mmCIF file of C-alpha atoms in Angstrom:
data_model
loop_
_atom_site.group_PDB
_atom_site.id
_atom_site.type_symbol
_atom_site.label_atom_id
_atom_site.label_comp_id
_atom_site.label_asym_id
_atom_site.label_seq_id
_atom_site.Cartn_x
_atom_site.Cartn_y
_atom_site.Cartn_z
ATOM 1 C CA MET J 1163 0.000 0.000 0.000
ATOM 2 C CA PRO J 1164 1.545 3.333 -1.005
ATOM 3 C CA ARG J 1165 2.432 5.675 1.846
ATOM 4 C CA THR J 1166 0.236 8.507 0.635
ATOM 5 C CA LYS J 1167 -1.206 11.067 2.994
ATOM 6 C CA SER J 1168 -4.751 9.970 2.215
ATOM 7 C CA LEU J 1169 -5.776 6.348 1.811
ATOM 8 C CA ARG J 1170 -8.223 5.487 -0.954
ATOM 9 C CA ILE J 1171 -10.585 3.022 0.661
ATOM 10 C CA ALA J 1172 -13.366 0.714 -0.474
ATOM 11 C CA ILE J 1173 -15.800 -0.492 2.168
ATOM 12 C CA ILE J 1174 -17.518 -3.800 1.434
ATOM 13 C CA GLY J 1175 -20.360 -4.199 3.887
ATOM 14 C CA ALA J 1176 -22.397 -1.173 4.946
ATOM 15 C CA GLY J 1177 -23.535 -2.582 8.279
ATOM 16 C CA ARG J 1178 -22.701 -1.166 11.695
ATOM 17 C CA VAL J 1179 -18.983 -2.019 11.671
ATOM 18 C CA GLY J 1180 -18.386 -0.994 8.057
ATOM 19 C CA SER J 1181 -20.297 2.250 8.524
ATOM 20 C CA ALA J 1182 -18.456 3.164 11.721
ATOM 21 C CA LEU J 1183 -15.062 2.517 10.100
ATOM 22 C CA ALA J 1184 -16.030 4.468 6.985
ATOM 23 C CA HIS J 1185 -16.948 7.495 9.089
ATOM 24 C CA LEU J 1186 -13.792 7.128 11.192
ATOM 25 C CA PHE J 1187 -11.533 6.887 8.138
ATOM 26 C CA ARG J 1188 -13.153 9.951 6.609
ATOM 27 C CA LYS J 1189 -12.964 11.887 9.896
ATOM 28 C CA ASN J 1190 -9.229 11.226 9.902
ATOM 29 C CA GLY J 1191 -8.736 12.605 6.418
ATOM 30 C CA HIS J 1192 -9.034 9.542 4.197
ATOM 31 C CA SER J 1193 -11.101 9.079 1.058
ATOM 32 C CA ILE J 1194 -13.893 6.521 0.784
ATOM 33 C CA ASP J 1195 -13.767 5.819 -2.938
ATOM 34 C CA SER J 1196 -16.397 3.072 -2.991
ATOM 35 C CA VAL J 1197 -19.089 1.464 -0.858
ATOM 36 C CA VAL J 1198 -20.378 -1.990 -1.752
ATOM 37 C CA SER J 1199 -23.235 -3.561 0.162
ATOM 38 C CA ARG J 1200 -25.764 -6.348 -0.172
ATOM 39 C CA THR J 1201 -28.414 -3.867 -1.306
ATOM 40 C CA THR J 1202 -28.097 -0.775 -3.466
ATOM 41 C CA LYS J 1203 -30.099 1.190 -0.897
ATOM 42 C CA SER J 1204 -27.719 0.540 1.998
ATOM 43 C CA ALA J 1205 -24.671 1.174 -0.221
ATOM 44 C CA ARG J 1206 -26.063 4.510 -1.385
ATOM 45 C CA ARG J 1207 -27.011 5.556 2.139
ATOM 46 C CA LEU J 1208 -23.493 5.079 3.481
ATOM 47 C CA ALA J 1209 -21.898 6.480 0.329
ATOM 48 C CA ARG J 1210 -23.859 9.707 0.723
ATOM 49 C CA ALA J 1211 -22.964 9.956 4.413
ATOM 50 C CA VAL J 1212 -19.224 9.633 3.785
ATOM 51 C CA ARG J 1213 -19.241 11.391 0.397
ATOM 52 C CA SER J 1214 -18.072 8.351 -1.476
ATOM 53 C CA ARG J 1215 -17.601 8.678 -5.205
ATOM 54 C CA GLN J 1216 -19.264 5.377 -5.963
ATOM 55 C CA SER J 1217 -21.714 2.875 -4.501
ATOM 56 C CA SER J 1218 -22.919 -0.503 -5.676
ATOM 57 C CA SER J 1219 -24.361 -3.851 -4.693
ATOM 58 C CA THR J 1220 -21.817 -5.613 -6.889
ATOM 59 C CA VAL J 1221 -18.157 -6.266 -6.057
ATOM 60 C CA SER J 1222 -17.270 -6.132 -9.742
ATOM 61 C CA ASP J 1223 -18.020 -2.392 -9.731
ATOM 62 C CA LEU J 1224 -15.029 -1.624 -7.487
ATOM 63 C CA PRO J 1225 -12.885 1.153 -8.978
ATOM 64 C CA GLN J 1226 -9.251 0.395 -9.785
ATOM 65 C CA SER J 1227 -8.162 3.453 -7.830
ATOM 66 C CA VAL J 1228 -8.557 1.925 -4.352
ATOM 67 C CA ASP J 1229 -5.483 0.912 -2.395
ATOM 68 C CA CYS J 1230 -7.277 -0.510 0.670
ATOM 69 C CA ILE J 1231 -10.343 -2.761 0.812
ATOM 70 C CA VAL J 1232 -12.158 -3.274 4.108
ATOM 71 C CA LEU J 1233 -14.290 -6.436 4.259
ATOM 72 C CA ALA J 1234 -16.888 -5.663 6.926
ATOM 73 C CA THR J 1235 -19.447 -8.230 5.806
ATOM 74 C CA PRO J 1236 -20.969 -10.908 8.062
ATOM 75 C CA ASP J 1237 -18.536 -13.764 8.689
ATOM 76 C CA GLU J 1238 -20.520 -16.123 6.492
ATOM 77 C CA ALA J 1239 -20.114 -13.850 3.450
ATOM 78 C CA ILE J 1240 -16.356 -13.219 3.577
ATOM 79 C CA GLY J 1241 -15.366 -16.320 1.604
ATOM 80 C CA ALA J 1242 -17.754 -15.546 -1.245
ATOM 81 C CA VAL J 1243 -16.595 -11.924 -1.438
ATOM 82 C CA VAL J 1244 -12.958 -13.025 -1.552
ATOM 83 C CA THR J 1245 -13.782 -15.359 -4.431
ATOM 84 C CA GLN J 1246 -15.435 -12.481 -6.307
ATOM 85 C CA LEU J 1247 -12.521 -10.136 -5.640
ATOM 86 C CA SER J 1248 -9.914 -12.646 -6.775
ATOM 87 C CA ALA J 1249 -11.769 -13.023 -10.076
ATOM 88 C CA LEU J 1250 -11.668 -9.308 -10.942
ATOM 89 C CA PRO J 1251 -9.448 -8.931 -14.005
ATOM 90 C CA ASP J 1252 -8.789 -5.192 -13.714
ATOM 91 C CA LEU J 1253 -8.047 -4.897 -9.989
ATOM 92 C CA SER J 1254 -4.370 -4.232 -9.291
ATOM 93 C CA PHE J 1255 -3.483 -6.556 -6.414
ATOM 94 C CA LYS J 1256 0.141 -5.495 -6.076
ATOM 95 C CA GLY J 1257 0.172 -2.590 -3.645
ATOM 96 C CA LEU J 1258 -3.381 -3.400 -2.540
ATOM 97 C CA THR J 1259 -4.235 -3.988 1.122
ATOM 98 C CA VAL J 1260 -7.248 -6.111 2.052
ATOM 99 C CA PHE J 1261 -8.364 -6.862 5.584
ATOM 100 C CA HIS J 1262 -11.502 -8.321 7.108
ATOM 101 C CA THR J 1263 -12.977 -7.231 10.422
ATOM 102 C CA SER J 1264 -14.130 -10.584 11.794
ATOM 103 C CA GLY J 1265 -13.247 -11.221 15.416
ATOM 104 C CA SER J 1266 -13.491 -15.001 15.103
ATOM 105 C CA LEU J 1267 -12.205 -15.895 11.619
ATOM 106 C CA THR J 1268 -8.545 -15.815 10.627
ATOM 107 C CA SER J 1269 -6.717 -14.190 7.741
ATOM 108 C CA ASP J 1270 -6.508 -17.572 5.989
ATOM 109 C CA LEU J 1271 -9.748 -16.635 4.243
ATOM 110 C CA LEU J 1272 -7.785 -13.979 2.356
ATOM 111 C CA ILE J 1273 -5.038 -16.271 1.018
ATOM 112 C CA PRO J 1274 -6.444 -16.205 -2.565
ATOM 113 C CA LEU J 1275 -5.898 -12.436 -2.595
ATOM 114 C CA GLU J 1276 -2.445 -12.735 -1.043
ATOM 115 C CA GLN J 1277 -1.483 -15.165 -3.769
ATOM 116 C CA LYS J 1278 -2.312 -12.461 -6.303
ATOM 117 C CA GLY J 1279 0.016 -9.996 -4.580
ATOM 118 C CA ALA J 1280 -2.221 -8.220 -2.043
ATOM 119 C CA THR J 1281 -1.209 -7.546 1.561
ATOM 120 C CA VAL J 1282 -3.821 -9.259 3.723
ATOM 121 C CA PHE J 1283 -4.692 -9.610 7.397
ATOM 122 C CA ALA J 1284 -7.579 -9.626 9.874
ATOM 123 C CA LEU J 1285 -8.176 -6.450 11.890
ATOM 124 C CA HIS J 1286 -11.016 -6.538 14.405
ATOM 125 C CA PRO J 1287 -12.191 -3.386 16.244
ATOM 126 C CA VAL J 1288 -12.550 -4.216 19.943
ATOM 127 C CA GLN J 1289 -15.779 -2.302 20.431
ATOM 128 C CA THR J 1290 -19.511 -2.886 20.606
ATOM 129 C CA PHE J 1291 -21.846 -1.741 17.821
ATOM 130 C CA PRO J 1292 -25.483 -1.576 19.032
ATOM 131 C CA LYS J 1293 -28.207 -1.356 16.415
ATOM 132 C CA ARG J 1294 -29.743 1.780 17.893
ATOM 133 C CA VAL J 1295 -26.489 3.750 17.856
ATOM 134 C CA SER J 1296 -25.819 5.508 14.555
ATOM 135 C CA ALA J 1297 -22.402 5.332 12.909
ATOM 136 C CA VAL J 1298 -21.849 9.056 13.489
ATOM 137 C CA SER J 1299 -22.765 8.735 17.170
ATOM 138 C CA GLN J 1300 -20.370 5.788 17.406
ATOM 139 C CA ILE J 1301 -17.316 7.883 16.490
ATOM 140 C CA PRO J 1302 -16.507 9.148 20.035
ATOM 141 C CA ASP J 1303 -16.554 5.540 21.272
ATOM 142 C CA MET J 1304 -14.146 4.541 18.490
ATOM 143 C CA THR J 1305 -11.438 6.963 19.611
ATOM 144 C CA GLY J 1306 -8.470 5.170 21.138
ATOM 145 C CA ILE J 1307 -9.908 1.653 20.906
ATOM 146 C CA TRP J 1308 -7.810 -1.465 20.368
ATOM 147 C CA TYR J 1309 -7.788 -3.491 17.171
ATOM 148 C CA GLY J 1310 -7.078 -7.204 17.251
ATOM 149 C CA TYR J 1311 -4.562 -8.024 14.509
ATOM 150 C CA GLU J 1312 -4.055 -11.510 13.125
ATOM 151 C CA GLY J 1313 -1.829 -12.079 10.134
ATOM 152 C CA SER J 1314 1.748 -12.389 8.964
ATOM 153 C CA MET J 1315 4.747 -10.568 10.391
ATOM 154 C CA LYS J 1316 5.258 -9.065 6.940
ATOM 155 C CA ALA J 1317 1.858 -7.334 6.968
ATOM 156 C CA ARG J 1318 2.206 -5.915 10.487
ATOM 157 C CA PRO J 1319 3.706 -2.538 9.467
ATOM 158 C CA VAL J 1320 0.765 -1.905 7.135
ATOM 159 C CA ALA J 1321 -1.728 -2.819 9.845
ATOM 160 C CA ARG J 1322 0.095 -0.596 12.344
ATOM 161 C CA ARG J 1323 -0.215 2.333 9.988
ATOM 162 C CA ILE J 1324 -3.934 1.773 9.446
ATOM 163 C CA VAL J 1325 -4.592 1.500 13.172
ATOM 164 C CA ARG J 1326 -2.562 4.641 13.742
ATOM 165 C CA GLU J 1327 -4.598 6.446 11.074
ATOM 166 C CA LEU J 1328 -7.762 5.352 12.886
ATOM 167 C CA GLY J 1329 -6.444 6.735 16.166
ATOM 168 C CA GLY J 1330 -6.338 3.315 17.793
ATOM 169 C CA LYS J 1331 -3.969 0.791 19.366
ATOM 170 C CA ILE J 1332 -3.049 -2.658 18.096
ATOM 171 C CA VAL J 1333 -2.918 -6.010 19.873
ATOM 172 C CA PHE J 1334 -1.451 -9.079 18.150
ATOM 173 C CA VAL J 1335 -3.583 -12.212 18.315
ATOM 174 C CA PRO J 1336 -2.055 -15.660 17.613
ATOM 175 C CA LYS J 1337 -3.876 -17.352 14.741
ATOM 176 C CA GLU J 1338 -4.458 -20.556 16.705
ATOM 177 C CA GLU J 1339 -6.068 -18.578 19.562
ATOM 178 C CA LYS J 1340 -8.335 -16.352 17.466
ATOM 179 C CA ILE J 1341 -11.548 -18.006 18.688
ATOM 180 C CA LEU J 1342 -10.429 -17.623 22.318
ATOM 181 C CA TYR J 1343 -9.792 -13.949 21.627
ATOM 182 C CA HIS J 1344 -13.331 -13.677 20.282
ATOM 183 C CA LEU J 1345 -14.704 -15.485 23.335
ATOM 184 C CA ALA J 1346 -12.975 -12.885 25.501
ATOM 185 C CA CYS J 1347 -14.656 -10.142 23.476
ATOM 186 C CA VAL J 1348 -18.060 -11.772 23.989
ATOM 187 C CA PHE J 1349 -17.518 -12.173 27.732
ATOM 188 C CA ALA J 1350 -16.294 -8.575 28.001
ATOM 189 C CA SER J 1351 -19.091 -7.080 25.902
ATOM 190 C CA ASN J 1352 -22.208 -9.225 25.646
ATOM 191 C CA TYR J 1353 -22.401 -10.982 28.983
ATOM 192 C CA PRO J 1354 -22.112 -7.898 31.212
ATOM 193 C CA VAL J 1355 -25.155 -6.658 29.271
ATOM 194 C CA VAL J 1356 -26.926 -9.949 29.975
ATOM 195 C CA ILE J 1357 -26.124 -9.595 33.685
ATOM 196 C CA LEU J 1358 -27.376 -5.994 33.697
ATOM 197 C CA ALA J 1359 -30.588 -7.182 32.042
ATOM 198 C CA ALA J 1360 -30.962 -9.728 34.846
ATOM 199 C CA ALA J 1361 -30.314 -7.014 37.431
ATOM 200 C CA GLU J 1362 -32.904 -4.775 35.765
ATOM 201 C CA SER J 1363 -35.524 -7.513 35.884
ATOM 202 C CA ILE J 1364 -34.863 -8.037 39.618
ATOM 203 C CA VAL J 1365 -35.027 -4.280 40.204
ATOM 204 C CA GLN J 1366 -38.429 -4.198 38.524
ATOM 205 C CA GLU J 1367 -39.537 -7.207 40.550
ATOM 206 C CA ALA J 1368 -38.644 -5.175 43.638
ATOM 207 C CA GLY J 1369 -40.950 -2.360 42.500
ATOM 208 C CA LEU J 1370 -38.318 0.047 41.194
ATOM 209 C CA ARG J 1371 -38.482 1.408 37.677
ATOM 210 C CA SER J 1372 -34.948 1.238 36.315
ATOM 211 C CA LEU J 1373 -31.246 0.718 36.967
ATOM 212 C CA GLU J 1374 -30.669 4.450 37.374
ATOM 213 C CA PRO J 1375 -30.091 4.287 41.171
ATOM 214 C CA PHE J 1376 -27.431 1.639 40.515
ATOM 215 C CA GLU J 1377 -25.478 3.525 37.828
ATOM 216 C CA LYS J 1378 -22.671 4.690 40.120
ATOM 217 C CA LEU J 1379 -22.361 1.188 41.557
ATOM 218 C CA ILE J 1380 -22.027 -0.282 38.067
ATOM 219 C CA GLU J 1381 -19.524 2.370 36.959
ATOM 220 C CA ALA J 1382 -17.376 1.978 40.099
ATOM 221 C CA SER J 1383 -17.364 -1.812 39.801
ATOM 222 C CA VAL J 1384 -16.168 -1.693 36.180
ATOM 223 C CA ARG J 1385 -13.624 1.018 36.977
ATOM 224 C CA ASN J 1386 -12.246 -0.944 39.935
ATOM 225 C CA ALA J 1387 -12.039 -4.130 37.862
ATOM 226 C CA GLN J 1388 -10.029 -2.251 35.218
ATOM 227 C CA LYS J 1389 -7.788 -0.474 37.730
ATOM 228 C CA LEU J 1390 -7.255 -3.182 40.350
ATOM 229 C CA GLY J 1391 -8.032 -6.310 38.361
ATOM 230 C CA PRO J 1392 -11.315 -8.271 38.599
ATOM 231 C CA ALA J 1393 -10.152 -10.439 41.505
ATOM 232 C CA ALA J 1394 -9.222 -7.489 43.718
ATOM 233 C CA ALA J 1395 -12.425 -5.643 42.793
ATOM 234 C CA LEU J 1396 -14.718 -8.494 43.887
ATOM 235 C CA THR J 1397 -16.840 -7.594 46.929
ATOM 236 C CA GLY J 1398 -20.141 -8.566 48.532
ATOM 237 C CA PRO J 1399 -21.510 -11.543 50.485
ATOM 238 C CA LEU J 1400 -19.470 -14.022 48.443
ATOM 239 C CA VAL J 1401 -16.134 -12.553 49.540
ATOM 240 C CA ARG J 1402 -17.395 -12.116 53.104
ATOM 241 C CA GLY J 1403 -18.505 -15.735 53.239
ATOM 242 C CA SER J 1404 -22.057 -14.735 54.190
ATOM 243 C CA GLU J 1405 -23.824 -18.084 53.886
ATOM 244 C CA THR J 1406 -27.052 -16.714 55.368
ATOM 245 C CA ILE J 1407 -27.336 -13.952 52.760
ATOM 246 C CA LEU J 1408 -26.512 -16.298 49.884
ATOM 247 C CA ARG J 1409 -29.195 -18.748 51.033
ATOM 248 C CA ARG J 1410 -31.742 -15.933 51.247
ATOM 249 C CA HIS J 1411 -30.824 -14.835 47.730
ATOM 250 C CA LEU J 1412 -31.329 -18.349 46.399
ATOM 251 C CA ASP J 1413 -34.612 -18.791 48.279
ATOM 252 C CA GLU J 1414 -36.002 -15.499 46.985
ATOM 253 C CA LEU J 1415 -34.995 -16.217 43.410
ATOM 254 C CA GLY J 1416 -36.530 -19.671 43.702
ATOM 255 C CA LYS J 1417 -39.849 -18.094 44.694
ATOM 256 C CA LYS J 1418 -39.965 -15.096 42.362
ATOM 257 C CA ARG J 1419 -37.428 -15.582 39.544
ATOM 258 C CA PRO J 1420 -36.525 -19.270 39.243
ATOM 259 C CA ASP J 1421 -35.333 -18.598 35.687
ATOM 260 C CA LEU J 1422 -32.398 -16.651 37.146
ATOM 261 C CA LEU J 1423 -31.296 -19.367 39.585
ATOM 262 C CA PRO J 1424 -28.917 -21.138 37.144
ATOM 263 C CA LEU J 1425 -27.258 -17.815 36.259
ATOM 264 C CA TYR J 1426 -26.856 -16.794 39.915
ATOM 265 C CA LYS J 1427 -25.418 -20.180 40.858
ATOM 266 C CA ALA J 1428 -22.994 -20.293 37.915
ATOM 267 C CA LEU J 1429 -21.708 -16.793 38.621
ATOM 268 C CA GLY J 1430 -21.513 -17.537 42.343
ATOM 269 C CA LEU J 1431 -19.445 -20.688 41.822
ATOM 270 C CA PHE J 1432 -17.053 -18.914 39.471
ATOM 271 C CA GLY J 1433 -16.767 -15.974 41.876
ATOM 272 C CA LEU J 1434 -16.128 -18.411 44.715
ATOM 273 C CA GLY J 1435 -13.107 -19.725 42.838
ATOM 274 C CA ILE J 1436 -11.800 -16.167 42.461
ATOM 275 C CA ALA J 1437 -12.276 -15.467 46.169
ATOM 276 C CA ALA J 1438 -10.504 -18.724 47.040
ATOM 277 C CA ARG J 1439 -7.490 -17.907 44.861
ATOM 278 C CA GLN J 1440 -7.313 -14.463 46.432
ATOM 279 C CA GLY J 1441 -7.113 -16.012 49.887
ATOM 280 C CA ALA J 1442 -10.250 -14.186 51.015
ATOM 281 C CA LEU J 1443 -11.833 -17.427 52.237
ATOM 282 C CA SER J 1444 -10.542 -20.486 54.048
ATOM 283 C CA ASP J 1445 -10.819 -23.935 52.484
ATOM 284 C CA ASP J 1446 -13.647 -24.752 54.905
ATOM 285 C CA ASP J 1447 -15.518 -21.594 53.882
ATOM 286 C CA VAL J 1448 -15.067 -22.400 50.197
ATOM 287 C CA ASN J 1449 -16.413 -25.937 50.624
ATOM 288 C CA ARG J 1450 -19.303 -24.693 52.744
ATOM 289 C CA LEU J 1451 -20.367 -22.053 50.237
ATOM 290 C CA ARG J 1452 -19.887 -24.386 47.285
ATOM 291 C CA GLY J 1453 -22.405 -26.690 48.933
ATOM 292 C CA VAL J 1454 -24.882 -23.806 49.108
ATOM 293 C CA PHE J 1455 -24.669 -23.213 45.365
ATOM 294 C CA LEU J 1456 -24.729 -26.889 44.430
ATOM 295 C CA LYS J 1457 -27.695 -27.748 46.610
ATOM 296 C CA GLU J 1458 -30.745 -28.699 44.577
ATOM 297 C CA PRO J 1459 -33.770 -26.401 45.085
#
């Protein structure tokens, strides 16, 4: 990829990730030369928003001028798009950079393009992309994020430059551990939301309207986990070894929200292991509390 001041970029996939990256590239002074999406409507919508010169629902319409192609399609579509790209007779692969944004799939999917001379890798933005948040509104949350890189040593300098142009930081993910990396992303992003949804349902069961009174508690817990580490940030009846409170929790859930019992028990058992490794509880306390969680209702 030529070291020009402004990258000439084609975005394939006008969903939430592709749209956010298109806006971020443009905000940082780069040109979106083409937007390709599954439908003409979605391609045109993003193209207008980022002032792209061209939009299409067909990969074959890609202009020859691009020097970087971002594959932001669903995982299931990447292979087919790569096949279409590799068949383009007029696309200049030498000097071309192509990366996909999948957090779970490796850069091996892009080998057909590498064999034609392109620089290829996987580059996954470590961020969440909710449906109700517009791409423009997403930009502040994209500033300074990490990008998970998986690919060859040779392609690393190119990826570093792109991440730098996006205002982010890069973390190198071993190819054989890519799915574990993605699991970590899911646990860090999706499952805290699931737990907050469970907390909200209990709050409503208690007659309160929302999680608003708990916002500072949530923020402090996340901040402490980031600053001190999750183990050191763990508090509450589990760390104190309060068997009575834990039994009351389980009894109340059994009566009013039995659907949440498996979640509470699973989290409690995992948290118990953390407390044990931290030395917060004696072996006798650990065994006693484990029995509380494993007891059948």
